[in-house]
């Protein structure tokens, strides 16, 4: 006979005895010579009434335990009825028994009691609402079973560090989690119900974890992978299946970042123990290979601060170095050229060189904009080009000895360097490329000048022929209609 059946039988016998006593109580009293008015009679009535209700509730709880919970509910709840649920139902049954006692034994009005207890319940409910929430979440956990005692959880609470540990108990009010540092964290069930839980022991007992290490950029990836993989696989607790892997995660300020992905059975090897084992293995393998983990560092190169901006009066040499024409010159040649050069500034619309004038210096434009004009065959001045900073002009007269082929005029305020024949001659002897470039530029410019003048003449011819034609036609019209001119 099972223990619970014995208990049920015991309470049932007591209940029957109480029923008999309350039914035949008056007869017994008479037999022992007590009158109904005797105070003992009243006390006996109270004791028997209270006993009947309480033992009745107890019998109901035990009957439910044997038949309702075990036979009926357990198969429907996956073979296990939460103790919490049974306890709550038992408490409710005893409360009903108390109400029964008040109404039948003491003959007090129950409606008043219920109304008062309803109001009281509201007040008490508000006061202990967190306890009620804990209680019902606890029941839900028991029914739903998102985790079991012994399983590993990570609890993600907003604003807090995630808590990882093993569930040691789920009670009415709270869930107890033993962290890897041996400390017990007691989380009210209500909070557990709101938090996001990662069950590390589901769906399989093993779960995957990650650990990152950084190695210097100059460690070849193949070598790093070889060493880290060996270390990872040798670490105690790391499961063979699923297989541990090492991945290149990317770059960080320290160096190349490698991610070690491995599987642990948290029940056997806690996540922190696994981390510890792997870190030791990695350090050991790297030590043997003569490597160290990367640490934050900066390379500092000592160099003279470059000049942020040049002053045209002071930094003539630096500015000459930027001119394409002089790209073949050596530092010493720049120095010599800069020493002989004259800085010239011109106002807008000022003429710098004039067509047909005898002159023998050339200019490098540093700042400003210039326009080049030449006289065409019909005597009008035609714009044949513009000059922008870094370009040179006046080279034709300097190199050929002929008068200026065009007029160069400032379109804006302008700054230029003037180079004399004496400054340029030694360079031309030394650097044949210079002469070639200048000759090519001269040829281009002459072609451009020629084209511009041709174009001008064509346009004026068209205008003239149109004017002539207009005049002769007008003459004819006037003649025909005898109009005065
Ligand atoms: P030079 O003839 O000494 O004097 C006038 C200068 O104008 C000339 O040298 C060239 O440097 C320059 N020049 C002539 N034709 C052009 C052009 N088409 N475009 C730009 N510059 C020119």
XYZ file of N, CA, C and O and ligand atoms in Angstrom, residues 353-357 359-363 370-374 383-387 391-400 402-408 441-442 444-450 452, ligand 1:
210
model
N 53.535 91.997 -71.393
C 54.411 92.094 -72.577
C 53.539 92.588 -73.733
O 52.360 92.280 -73.801
N 54.168 93.359 -74.612
C 53.385 93.970 -75.703
C 53.860 93.443 -77.042
O 55.072 93.295 -77.269
N 52.940 93.166 -77.871
C 53.217 92.616 -79.200
C 54.211 93.515 -79.958
O 54.119 94.741 -79.871
N 55.136 92.883 -80.640
C 56.147 93.529 -81.490
C 57.247 94.248 -80.708
O 58.128 94.842 -81.322
N 57.175 94.207 -79.391
C 58.248 94.859 -78.633
C 59.457 93.936 -78.571
O 59.315 92.714 -78.536
N 62.156 92.309 -76.534
C 62.314 92.009 -75.093
C 62.887 90.601 -74.979
O 62.621 89.763 -75.836
N 63.628 90.347 -73.899
C 64.218 89.002 -73.852
C 64.121 88.367 -72.469
O 65.113 87.895 -71.935
N 62.939 88.359 -71.907
C 62.773 87.621 -70.638
C 61.447 86.871 -70.702
O 60.540 87.254 -71.436
N 61.416 85.817 -69.943
C 60.157 85.071 -69.887
C 59.611 85.103 -68.453
O 60.305 85.510 -67.522
N 58.367 84.674 -68.304
C 57.696 84.772 -67.005
C 57.040 83.418 -66.642
O 56.596 82.688 -67.530
N 45.791 85.481 -66.957
C 46.271 86.367 -68.032
C 45.543 86.057 -69.326
O 45.140 84.915 -69.555
N 45.427 87.074 -70.163
C 44.852 86.878 -71.499
C 45.911 87.212 -72.541
O 46.710 88.136 -72.349
N 45.926 86.432 -73.628
C 46.917 86.648 -74.695
C 46.167 87.153 -75.933
O 45.198 86.523 -76.367
N 46.592 88.276 -76.454
C 45.952 88.865 -77.635
C 46.976 89.061 -78.734
O 48.133 89.365 -78.451
N 46.546 88.919 -79.979
C 47.445 89.177 -81.117
C 46.673 89.962 -82.181
O 45.448 89.843 -82.275
N 41.740 87.646 -79.308
C 42.198 86.880 -78.119
C 42.601 85.486 -78.579
O 41.790 84.752 -79.151
N 43.876 85.142 -78.328
C 44.326 83.841 -78.839
C 44.549 82.796 -77.724
O 44.835 81.632 -78.000
N 44.434 83.210 -76.488
C 44.576 82.211 -75.418
C 44.538 82.848 -74.041
O 44.479 84.073 -73.912
N 44.528 81.976 -73.047
C 44.640 82.462 -71.663
C 45.781 81.708 -70.982
O 46.185 80.629 -71.449
N 46.268 82.265 -69.895
C 47.356 81.612 -69.141
C 46.937 81.498 -67.683
O 46.429 82.466 -67.106
N 51.831 78.185 -65.652
C 52.220 78.270 -67.074
C 53.244 79.396 -67.250
O 53.382 80.282 -66.409
N 53.953 79.322 -68.352
C 54.989 80.338 -68.636
C 54.608 81.081 -69.905
O 53.796 80.609 -70.706
N 55.198 82.249 -70.104
C 54.983 83.009 -71.352
C 56.198 83.904 -71.591
O 57.005 84.134 -70.692
N 56.297 84.365 -72.814
C 57.428 85.218 -73.211
C 58.624 84.423 -73.681
O 59.691 84.964 -73.993
N 58.456 83.099 -73.751
C 59.571 82.227 -74.138
C 59.943 82.394 -75.608
O 61.098 82.198 -75.991
N 58.977 82.841 -76.426
C 59.251 82.898 -77.867
C 60.333 83.927 -78.166
O 61.322 83.627 -78.843
N 60.173 85.107 -77.625
C 61.178 86.148 -77.862
C 62.505 85.761 -77.236
O 63.574 85.968 -77.814
N 62.420 85.174 -76.027
C 63.655 84.817 -75.334
C 64.454 83.780 -76.126
O 65.668 83.876 -76.250
N 63.766 82.821 -76.678
C 64.475 81.727 -77.356
C 64.789 82.039 -78.822
O 65.799 81.584 -79.351
N 63.915 82.839 -79.481
C 64.129 83.065 -80.911
C 64.773 84.431 -81.195
O 65.284 84.674 -82.288
N 63.187 87.055 -81.560
C 62.241 87.862 -82.343
C 61.420 88.765 -81.423
O 61.339 88.515 -80.218
N 60.762 89.801 -81.984
C 59.906 90.630 -81.137
C 58.724 89.815 -80.585
O 58.429 88.750 -81.098
N 58.082 90.376 -79.579
C 56.963 89.670 -78.934
C 55.889 89.337 -79.961
O 55.478 90.202 -80.743
N 55.440 88.083 -79.930
C 54.453 87.649 -80.924
C 53.035 88.023 -80.526
O 52.116 87.926 -81.329
N 52.844 88.388 -79.245
C 51.485 88.698 -78.775
C 51.565 89.637 -77.584
O 52.650 89.862 -77.033
N 50.402 90.122 -77.224
C 50.315 90.967 -76.026
C 49.735 90.111 -74.904
O 48.716 89.436 -75.110
N 50.423 90.159 -73.759
C 49.891 89.410 -72.607
C 49.419 90.436 -71.582
O 50.194 91.300 -71.158
N 55.734 73.707 -76.636
C 54.735 74.691 -76.187
C 54.622 75.828 -77.198
O 53.517 76.286 -77.518
N 55.780 76.244 -77.719
C 55.772 77.338 -78.704
C 54.969 76.942 -79.938
O 54.162 77.723 -80.453
N 52.622 74.669 -80.169
C 51.184 74.620 -79.840
C 50.594 76.023 -79.851
O 49.491 76.248 -80.344
N 51.326 76.932 -79.266
C 50.793 78.293 -79.136
C 50.671 78.967 -80.496
O 49.699 79.671 -80.758
N 51.673 78.709 -81.338
C 51.603 79.328 -82.669
C 50.417 78.765 -83.460
O 49.697 79.507 -84.125
N 50.236 77.462 -83.335
C 49.092 76.860 -84.023
C 47.795 77.464 -83.492
O 46.901 77.852 -84.254
N 47.720 77.573 -82.135
C 46.506 78.128 -81.523
C 46.284 79.559 -81.979
O 45.151 79.956 -82.291
N 47.376 80.331 -82.017
C 47.265 81.739 -82.445
C 46.775 81.807 -83.886
O 45.885 82.594 -84.223
N 47.373 80.947 -84.696
C 46.990 80.924 -86.113
C 45.507 80.577 -86.261
O 44.762 81.237 -86.974
N 43.116 80.862 -84.073
C 42.254 81.929 -83.556
C 42.124 83.055 -84.578
O 41.033 83.597 -84.797
P 56.526 86.001 -76.806
O 56.279 86.012 -78.206
O 57.850 86.194 -76.246
O 55.521 87.086 -76.134
C 54.132 86.893 -76.160
C 53.875 85.560 -75.519
O 52.565 85.140 -75.534
C 54.564 84.478 -76.284
O 55.915 84.646 -76.210
C 54.003 83.245 -75.716
O 54.649 82.945 -74.574
C 52.612 83.734 -75.407
N 51.676 83.176 -76.376
C 51.659 83.300 -77.685
N 50.626 82.655 -78.252
C 49.982 82.071 -77.245
C 48.814 81.247 -77.152
N 48.101 80.897 -78.207
N 48.449 80.807 -75.917
C 49.120 81.153 -74.827
N 50.223 81.912 -74.860
C 50.644 82.379 -76.058
